[in-house]
Structures are given as structure tokens and as C-alpha cells.
Amino acid sequence: MKKLILLILISLFLIPDSYSQTKEDVIKSDTLNKGKKFQFVAIPIIFYTPETSFGFGAGAQIFLLKEKNIYNDRVSNIFVDFIMTSNKQFIVDVIPQIYFGQGNYFLDMSFKWKIFPNNFWGIGNTTPNSNEESYDMTSYITKVSFLKRLPPDLNFGFEYIYENHDVTKVQEGGLLASGEIPGSDGAIISGFGAIFNLDSRNNVGSPTAGHLLKINAQFSSELFGATQNYNKFIADLRTYQKISKHSIVALQLYYEGNYGTAPFQGLAWYGGGNRARGYYQGRFIDNSLYLFQAEYRYRFKPRWALAGFGLFGKVASDFKELANFNELKPSAGGGLRYKILKTQDTWVRLDAAIGIDGSSGIYFGVNEAF
């Protein structure tokens, strides 16, 4: 297994680009009126995940047509959404992504407010299903990143992170009610980080060619108002390889490690619609996590595609335990994709996945998981 993991790591960098397609525009130029400075798009939102059940709402996206990355044709934009779910969860997002200097500088921001009843099973890779308890939490999350382009596809920069998590209700007699878990009575995460990425993907939401290597180091400190001191390191490696005229294989290896005393809100969470489909998001939580997933995507019509995927991974208290490749959490599944507009590469995705020990999930949302 260790040799397999090493082979996967090496292959992510050594797979040749001979199968890669020519880069496509993120937003095709013929959809834009060159005389305009702005383009406004209203977006109805409907989705389904195990964490939210049915969700619905509305969103809007404003494209700043004059502020463009000329190197990959990505356009500056501001996205806003308002969401509520059948689980009585409320979410508001504001996500500005602005390019300066023709794409040589990138300001990437996100602001989130959410009231989110959720479930908790404890910390560790072997927590039993019987541990499940509910809690309510209100969160304010801000992330601001500023990156400088290093030709041709490298980007480097810094970020600031602020998260305020107010735990408003816990289950009587439960793990969170004991007060022994950091963050059980609320937490503030505040600090800075550094970002390095190599991004040659031809599209962000649904790539068909290219690679992504992203490395992110963060620290949260009481000096900046945090309730705990801890450091976080993230490595995200992805590649997209064409294997026939209408099909590709997508691979991702993701690692996250936390060092110090992190609140449970800042730990590595396994599961969800993007990482570890088939498991509830946060079903397993701990200091460290790794995940490998592979997906085959077949576009049998210009606006229709099928996908099949498999994955495995785990969480652990430290890297030594993580490197012991036992008690893995695998899952497998498949789904259907539909391209909403002919001229814009935005896809609707429906996936179903099955894990172990009765875990499963259905996911309906926008764009690929990775």
C-alpha cells in the first residue's frame, strides 16, 4: 500500500501532457458584449446533500468584463447567494474574485454567514454510529487571499482567515456537552497563511485537461484573537487526462494536517459532496487526513456526461498513525452531469455514493467534485 501511494504521488507529476486539450475559455468570448463593463446573471439554486437534505435559494453573479486574466481568459466576478434547507439551515455567501494587472494579481475573497444545525460523532477514525448527537452553530467566516502570478502557471501569495463559531445548542449528556472537546463552547480561528499553487487547468468548475498543485500553510494565533494556537498544512494535487475523444480520468490526492490544539471546527473533516462522497461531511474528524479519489468522466453528448468514481482515505491524530494504512474509509459511486448553457462550461451534477458501515449519500449540485 505504501508503494501504491508513492506511485500515485509520482504519477500526478509525471503523467505526460500529450493527451491534454488546448485550453478552453472559462467564459466564451462570443457570449460577452465587448462594449459592456458588467454582465449580470441571476441563478436559481436547488441542491441535495446528506448534511442539508433539500436546499434551495437564489444567487447572482456579476462579471466584471474589463477585469480579466488574459493568460487563461478567466473573468473577475462577484457571486452572492442566499440559501435555506429543509434541515432549517440558513447560508449567505459573498465571493468576490478579482484580477488586476491583466491577471498578474488575483484577489480571492469569501464571506459566509450560516446558521447550521449539524451532527457530531466525536473525534477519531473509528467513532461508532451510536455516538451521533446533534448541535446548532452560528458561524461567520472570512477569508481574503492575494496572489501574484509567476509565469507561466505559478501563483504565490498570502491570506488572512477569520472564523467565529458560536455553538448555540448541544445535546444534553453528549460529547460536546462535556466541555472536553476544544470548540464545544464556541471558537474563534484567526490568523495568516501562505499559498502556493501551480494551476494549468483549462477550466475551474469542470476541467478536462491540466493540473493543479496547491500548497497552503496557515496559523491561528491568540495574538490575533483566536481561542487556540495551532497550525494547518494542506496539499491538494489534481490531474486531468484525456483518454479518448469524449472521456477523461481525473485524479486527486489531498492531505491536511493540524498541529497544536485546534478546535473541532478547525480539524480535518472527512466526507461531503466534494471530498469523500458516500460519507456525511464531518462523519470522521481528527488532526490529520488524507484522501485519494479517481473519477472517469464520459461526455456521450455535447451537454451530457456520465461519471464513475472510487476513493479511499482516513483521519488520524498524527502523521505516524495516518501512515498506517489500515481502517481505510473507501466509497464508490457514479452520477450524471448536464451542461446548463451551450456557451458556458457550468454543469449540474447528480451523484450517488456508498461507503462502509451503512454510509451513503446522494448529492445534487453544480460542477464537479474536484
Short mmCIF file of C-alpha atoms in Angstrom, two decimals, residues 23-365:
data_model
loop_
_atom_site.label_atom_id
_atom_site.label_comp_id
_atom_site.label_asym_id
_atom_site.label_seq_id
_atom_site.Cartn_x
_atom_site.Cartn_y
_atom_site.Cartn_z
CA LYS A 23 -7.08 25.43 -23.11
CA GLU A 24 -10.70 26.48 -23.37
CA ASP A 25 -12.14 29.81 -22.29
CA VAL A 26 -13.83 29.83 -18.90
CA ILE A 27 -16.43 32.15 -20.38
CA LYS A 28 -16.50 32.08 -24.15
CA SER A 29 -15.73 35.41 -25.71
CA ASP A 30 -18.75 35.27 -28.02
CA THR A 31 -21.07 35.38 -25.00
CA LEU A 32 -19.72 38.74 -23.89
CA ASN A 33 -20.61 42.14 -25.26
CA LYS A 34 -17.28 43.90 -25.67
CA GLY A 35 -18.95 47.27 -25.20
CA LYS A 36 -20.16 46.39 -21.71
CA LYS A 37 -18.28 46.61 -18.45
CA PHE A 38 -20.60 44.31 -16.49
CA GLN A 39 -22.70 41.23 -17.07
CA PHE A 40 -25.33 40.18 -14.53
CA VAL A 41 -26.67 36.64 -14.21
CA ALA A 42 -29.45 35.56 -11.82
CA ILE A 43 -29.16 31.95 -10.65
CA PRO A 44 -31.89 29.84 -9.02
CA ILE A 45 -30.35 27.34 -6.60
CA ILE A 46 -31.55 23.85 -5.70
CA PHE A 47 -29.43 21.03 -4.30
CA TYR A 48 -29.43 17.96 -2.07
CA THR A 49 -26.76 16.58 0.29
CA PRO A 50 -26.92 14.29 3.35
CA GLU A 51 -25.91 17.25 5.56
CA THR A 52 -28.65 19.59 4.36
CA SER A 53 -31.34 17.40 2.75
CA PHE A 54 -33.02 19.64 0.16
CA GLY A 55 -31.66 23.15 -0.17
CA PHE A 56 -32.97 25.99 -2.24
CA GLY A 57 -32.44 29.70 -2.71
CA ALA A 58 -31.22 32.28 -5.16
CA GLY A 59 -27.90 33.59 -6.32
CA ALA A 60 -26.48 36.25 -8.58
CA GLN A 61 -23.16 36.66 -10.34
CA ILE A 62 -21.73 39.91 -11.65
CA PHE A 63 -18.95 39.57 -14.23
CA LEU A 64 -16.50 42.49 -14.42
CA LEU A 65 -15.77 42.16 -18.11
CA LYS A 66 -12.89 44.63 -18.23
CA GLU A 67 -11.02 42.97 -15.35
CA LYS A 68 -9.78 39.78 -16.96
CA ASN A 69 -6.94 37.29 -16.64
CA ILE A 70 -5.56 37.35 -20.18
CA TYR A 71 -3.44 34.23 -19.57
CA ASN A 72 -6.38 31.84 -19.10
CA ASP A 73 -9.35 34.05 -20.07
CA ARG A 74 -10.93 33.94 -16.59
CA VAL A 75 -13.10 36.95 -15.82
CA SER A 76 -13.35 38.82 -12.50
CA ASN A 77 -16.69 38.23 -10.83
CA ILE A 78 -18.68 38.64 -7.62
CA PHE A 79 -21.01 35.80 -6.60
CA VAL A 80 -23.76 36.14 -3.97
CA ASP A 81 -26.22 33.53 -2.75
CA PHE A 82 -28.95 33.12 -0.14
CA ILE A 83 -29.83 29.54 0.82
CA MET A 84 -32.16 27.74 3.21
CA THR A 85 -32.59 24.00 3.66
CA SER A 86 -35.22 21.58 4.87
CA ASN A 87 -32.97 20.99 7.92
CA LYS A 88 -33.57 24.63 8.98
CA GLN A 89 -30.12 25.76 7.92
CA PHE A 90 -29.52 29.26 6.53
CA ILE A 91 -26.47 30.27 4.50
CA VAL A 92 -25.36 33.55 2.92
CA ASP A 93 -22.24 33.73 0.73
CA VAL A 94 -20.44 36.64 -0.89
CA ILE A 95 -17.47 35.57 -3.06
CA PRO A 96 -15.52 38.26 -4.96
CA GLN A 97 -12.75 37.02 -7.29
CA ILE A 98 -10.95 39.96 -8.85
CA TYR A 99 -8.00 40.04 -11.27
CA PHE A 100 -5.67 43.04 -11.51
CA GLY A 101 -2.92 43.94 -13.96
CA GLN A 102 -4.36 41.73 -16.73
CA GLY A 103 -4.19 38.71 -14.44
CA ASN A 104 -0.80 39.22 -12.81
CA TYR A 105 -2.51 39.77 -9.44
CA PHE A 106 -5.53 37.97 -8.01
CA LEU A 107 -7.72 38.93 -5.04
CA ASP A 108 -9.76 35.92 -3.88
CA MET A 109 -12.23 36.55 -1.06
CA SER A 110 -15.13 34.77 0.60
CA PHE A 111 -17.57 35.89 3.27
CA LYS A 112 -20.00 33.39 4.79
CA TRP A 113 -22.71 33.59 7.43
CA LYS A 114 -24.58 30.45 8.36
CA ILE A 115 -26.95 29.03 10.94
CA PHE A 116 -26.24 25.33 10.70
CA PRO A 117 -27.77 22.54 12.82
CA ASN A 118 -25.39 19.62 12.39
CA ASN A 119 -24.36 16.20 13.69
CA PHE A 120 -21.26 15.11 15.62
CA TRP A 121 -19.80 11.67 16.32
CA GLY A 122 -16.65 12.57 18.24
CA ILE A 123 -13.03 12.77 17.14
CA GLY A 124 -11.17 9.87 15.55
CA ASN A 125 -11.26 7.40 12.68
CA THR A 126 -13.25 4.70 14.48
CA THR A 127 -16.10 6.60 16.16
CA PRO A 128 -19.23 4.40 16.23
CA ASN A 129 -22.54 5.37 14.64
CA SER A 130 -24.11 5.20 18.11
CA ASN A 131 -22.15 8.34 19.09
CA GLU A 132 -24.27 10.54 16.85
CA GLU A 133 -25.54 13.71 18.51
CA SER A 134 -26.94 16.98 17.23
CA TYR A 135 -25.78 20.55 17.84
CA ASP A 136 -26.55 24.03 16.50
CA MET A 137 -23.90 26.52 15.47
CA THR A 138 -23.86 30.03 14.01
CA SER A 139 -20.70 30.91 12.06
CA TYR A 140 -19.13 33.99 10.47
CA ILE A 141 -16.26 33.10 8.14
CA THR A 142 -13.98 35.48 6.23
CA LYS A 143 -11.05 34.54 4.01
CA VAL A 144 -9.01 37.03 1.99
CA SER A 145 -6.20 35.87 -0.31
CA PHE A 146 -3.92 37.95 -2.51
CA LEU A 147 -1.76 36.13 -5.08
CA LYS A 148 0.94 37.17 -7.56
CA ARG A 149 1.30 35.30 -10.84
CA LEU A 150 4.72 33.77 -11.54
CA PRO A 151 4.75 32.83 -15.26
CA PRO A 152 3.59 30.65 -16.76
CA ASP A 153 1.15 28.92 -14.35
CA LEU A 154 2.53 29.51 -10.85
CA ASN A 155 0.85 31.70 -8.24
CA PHE A 156 2.11 32.73 -4.81
CA GLY A 157 0.55 34.87 -2.11
CA PHE A 158 -0.78 35.34 1.40
CA GLU A 159 -4.16 35.07 3.08
CA TYR A 160 -5.99 36.13 6.22
CA ILE A 161 -8.56 33.84 7.86
CA TYR A 162 -11.16 34.76 10.45
CA GLU A 163 -13.83 32.35 11.69
CA ASN A 164 -16.22 32.91 14.58
CA HIS A 165 -18.17 29.78 15.53
CA ASP A 166 -20.85 30.18 18.19
CA VAL A 167 -22.19 26.84 19.43
CA THR A 168 -25.73 27.75 20.46
CA LYS A 169 -27.13 24.34 21.39
CA VAL A 170 -25.69 20.94 22.29
CA GLN A 171 -27.31 17.65 23.16
CA GLU A 172 -27.68 17.08 26.89
CA GLY A 173 -25.33 14.38 28.11
CA GLY A 174 -23.47 14.32 24.80
CA LEU A 175 -19.79 14.61 23.96
CA LEU A 176 -19.97 18.34 23.26
CA ALA A 177 -21.89 18.99 26.47
CA SER A 178 -19.00 17.53 28.48
CA GLY A 179 -16.82 20.52 27.58
CA GLU A 180 -13.82 18.28 26.99
CA ILE A 181 -13.65 18.86 23.24
CA PRO A 182 -11.97 22.13 22.18
CA GLY A 183 -14.51 24.36 20.48
CA SER A 184 -17.54 22.76 22.14
CA ASP A 185 -18.49 26.12 23.69
CA GLY A 186 -17.52 28.09 20.57
CA ALA A 187 -14.28 29.02 18.86
CA ILE A 188 -12.51 31.84 17.05
CA ILE A 189 -9.95 30.98 14.37
CA SER A 190 -7.84 33.96 13.34
CA GLY A 191 -4.51 34.13 11.60
CA PHE A 192 -2.49 34.32 8.40
CA GLY A 193 -1.32 31.88 5.78
CA ALA A 194 0.81 31.45 2.67
CA ILE A 195 -0.41 29.95 -0.61
CA PHE A 196 1.50 28.42 -3.50
CA ASN A 197 -0.20 26.85 -6.49
CA LEU A 198 0.52 25.64 -9.98
CA ASP A 199 -2.73 25.78 -11.97
CA SER A 200 -2.80 24.76 -15.63
CA ARG A 201 -6.43 23.59 -15.67
CA ASN A 202 -8.40 24.64 -18.74
CA ASN A 203 -11.48 25.28 -16.60
CA VAL A 204 -12.10 25.67 -12.88
CA GLY A 205 -15.59 24.20 -12.47
CA SER A 206 -15.32 21.23 -14.83
CA PRO A 207 -11.75 20.71 -16.10
CA THR A 208 -10.92 18.35 -18.95
CA ALA A 209 -7.15 18.94 -19.06
CA GLY A 210 -4.31 20.30 -16.99
CA HIS A 211 -3.03 20.00 -13.42
CA LEU A 212 -3.43 21.68 -10.04
CA LEU A 213 -0.84 21.59 -7.28
CA LYS A 214 -1.86 23.71 -4.29
CA ILE A 215 0.08 24.05 -1.06
CA ASN A 216 -1.33 26.11 1.80
CA ALA A 217 0.20 26.79 5.24
CA GLN A 218 -1.90 28.61 7.88
CA PHE A 219 -1.54 29.52 11.51
CA SER A 220 -4.17 30.64 14.01
CA SER A 221 -2.89 32.61 16.99
CA GLU A 222 -4.22 34.15 20.18
CA LEU A 223 -2.23 37.24 19.15
CA PHE A 224 -4.93 37.85 16.53
CA GLY A 225 -7.88 36.98 18.76
CA ALA A 226 -8.05 33.22 18.28
CA THR A 227 -9.19 30.97 21.11
CA GLN A 228 -6.49 28.35 20.33
CA ASN A 229 -3.00 28.37 18.83
CA TYR A 230 -2.46 25.85 16.06
CA ASN A 231 -1.01 25.46 12.55
CA LYS A 232 -2.56 23.89 9.44
CA PHE A 233 -0.87 22.48 6.33
CA ILE A 234 -2.80 21.50 3.18
CA ALA A 235 -1.55 19.85 -0.02
CA ASP A 236 -4.02 19.35 -2.89
CA LEU A 237 -2.79 17.58 -6.06
CA ARG A 238 -5.04 17.05 -9.10
CA THR A 239 -4.58 15.99 -12.70
CA TYR A 240 -6.98 15.64 -15.64
CA GLN A 241 -6.02 13.36 -18.52
CA LYS A 242 -7.87 12.72 -21.78
CA ILE A 243 -8.03 9.01 -22.63
CA SER A 244 -10.34 9.18 -25.65
CA LYS A 245 -12.19 11.77 -27.71
CA HIS A 246 -15.04 12.00 -25.21
CA SER A 247 -13.62 10.77 -21.90
CA ILE A 248 -11.09 11.77 -19.26
CA VAL A 249 -9.72 10.44 -15.98
CA ALA A 250 -9.46 12.85 -13.03
CA LEU A 251 -7.21 12.07 -10.02
CA GLN A 252 -6.88 13.86 -6.70
CA LEU A 253 -4.63 13.34 -3.69
CA TYR A 254 -5.48 15.57 -0.73
CA TYR A 255 -3.66 15.90 2.60
CA GLU A 256 -4.45 18.07 5.61
CA GLY A 257 -2.55 18.23 8.87
CA ASN A 258 -3.21 20.30 12.01
CA TYR A 259 -0.52 20.85 14.63
CA GLY A 260 -1.27 22.19 18.10
CA THR A 261 -4.64 22.35 19.83
CA ALA A 262 -7.26 23.04 17.19
CA PRO A 263 -10.99 23.41 17.97
CA PHE A 264 -13.10 20.71 16.36
CA GLN A 265 -14.35 23.32 13.84
CA GLY A 266 -10.78 23.67 12.51
CA LEU A 267 -9.86 19.98 12.35
CA ALA A 268 -9.77 17.91 9.16
CA TRP A 269 -13.28 16.73 8.21
CA TYR A 270 -13.80 13.56 6.16
CA GLY A 271 -16.88 13.28 3.97
CA GLY A 272 -19.16 15.56 1.97
CA GLY A 273 -20.05 16.28 -1.62
CA ASN A 274 -16.52 17.24 -2.73
CA ARG A 275 -14.26 15.07 -0.55
CA ALA A 276 -15.28 11.51 0.32
CA ARG A 277 -18.73 11.25 -1.24
CA GLY A 278 -20.65 8.48 0.50
CA TYR A 279 -19.90 9.83 3.99
CA TYR A 280 -21.60 12.59 5.94
CA GLN A 281 -19.40 15.69 5.98
CA GLY A 282 -17.64 15.52 9.34
CA ARG A 283 -18.54 11.89 9.99
CA PHE A 284 -14.86 11.42 10.88
CA ILE A 285 -12.80 14.32 12.31
CA ASP A 286 -9.20 14.46 13.54
CA ASN A 287 -5.89 16.34 13.28
CA SER A 288 -4.78 14.73 10.02
CA LEU A 289 -6.48 13.45 6.88
CA TYR A 290 -5.56 12.06 3.51
CA LEU A 291 -7.84 11.20 0.61
CA PHE A 292 -7.24 9.72 -2.83
CA GLN A 293 -10.05 9.73 -5.37
CA ALA A 294 -10.26 8.83 -9.05
CA GLU A 295 -13.11 9.61 -11.43
CA TYR A 296 -13.87 8.56 -15.01
CA ARG A 297 -15.96 11.11 -16.95
CA TYR A 298 -17.58 10.28 -20.30
CA ARG A 299 -19.27 13.05 -22.31
CA PHE A 300 -21.56 10.98 -24.52
CA LYS A 301 -23.29 14.11 -25.85
CA PRO A 302 -22.09 17.74 -26.01
CA ARG A 303 -24.17 18.65 -22.94
CA TRP A 304 -24.47 15.27 -21.19
CA ALA A 305 -21.88 13.21 -19.30
CA LEU A 306 -21.64 10.14 -17.11
CA ALA A 307 -19.16 9.62 -14.27
CA GLY A 308 -17.96 6.77 -12.11
CA PHE A 309 -15.65 7.23 -9.12
CA GLY A 310 -13.91 5.48 -6.27
CA LEU A 311 -11.95 6.76 -3.28
CA PHE A 312 -10.29 5.86 -0.01
CA GLY A 313 -8.79 7.73 2.91
CA LYS A 314 -8.87 8.19 6.66
CA VAL A 315 -8.31 10.61 9.53
CA ALA A 316 -5.81 10.20 12.35
CA SER A 317 -4.45 12.01 15.40
CA ASP A 318 -0.94 12.38 13.92
CA PHE A 319 1.05 11.65 10.79
CA LYS A 320 2.52 8.41 12.16
CA GLU A 321 -0.94 6.97 12.71
CA LEU A 322 -2.08 8.33 9.34
CA ALA A 323 0.77 6.49 7.58
CA ASN A 324 -0.53 3.19 8.96
CA PHE A 325 -2.77 2.18 6.06
CA ASN A 326 -5.43 0.33 7.99
CA GLU A 327 -9.05 1.17 8.80
CA LEU A 328 -9.45 2.99 5.49
CA LYS A 329 -12.81 4.54 4.60
CA PRO A 330 -13.49 3.66 0.94
CA SER A 331 -16.53 4.50 -1.14
CA ALA A 332 -17.66 4.22 -4.75
CA GLY A 333 -20.41 5.61 -6.88
CA GLY A 334 -21.43 7.33 -10.06
CA GLY A 335 -23.55 10.06 -11.47
CA LEU A 336 -24.92 12.13 -14.31
CA ARG A 337 -23.93 15.62 -15.48
CA TYR A 338 -25.75 18.17 -17.64
CA LYS A 339 -24.30 21.36 -19.12
CA ILE A 340 -26.69 24.23 -18.39
CA LEU A 341 -25.68 26.54 -21.26
CA LYS A 342 -24.05 25.68 -24.56
CA THR A 343 -21.73 28.67 -24.35
CA GLN A 344 -20.67 28.41 -20.69
CA ASP A 345 -18.93 25.46 -19.06
CA THR A 346 -21.17 25.15 -15.99
CA TRP A 347 -22.58 21.70 -15.22
CA VAL A 348 -25.30 20.34 -12.94
CA ARG A 349 -24.20 17.19 -11.12
CA LEU A 350 -26.18 14.30 -9.59
CA ASP A 351 -24.12 11.67 -7.74
CA ALA A 352 -24.85 8.66 -5.55
CA ALA A 353 -22.16 7.00 -3.43
CA ILE A 354 -21.91 4.13 -0.96
CA GLY A 355 -19.31 3.87 1.81
CA ILE A 356 -18.89 1.27 4.55
CA ASP A 357 -20.81 0.63 7.78
CA GLY A 358 -24.07 1.83 6.25
CA SER A 359 -22.76 5.17 5.00
CA SER A 360 -24.19 6.51 1.75
CA GLY A 361 -25.13 9.79 0.14
CA ILE A 362 -26.94 11.46 -2.75
CA TYR A 363 -25.52 14.76 -3.99
CA PHE A 364 -27.10 17.27 -6.34
CA GLY A 365 -25.22 20.44 -7.08
#
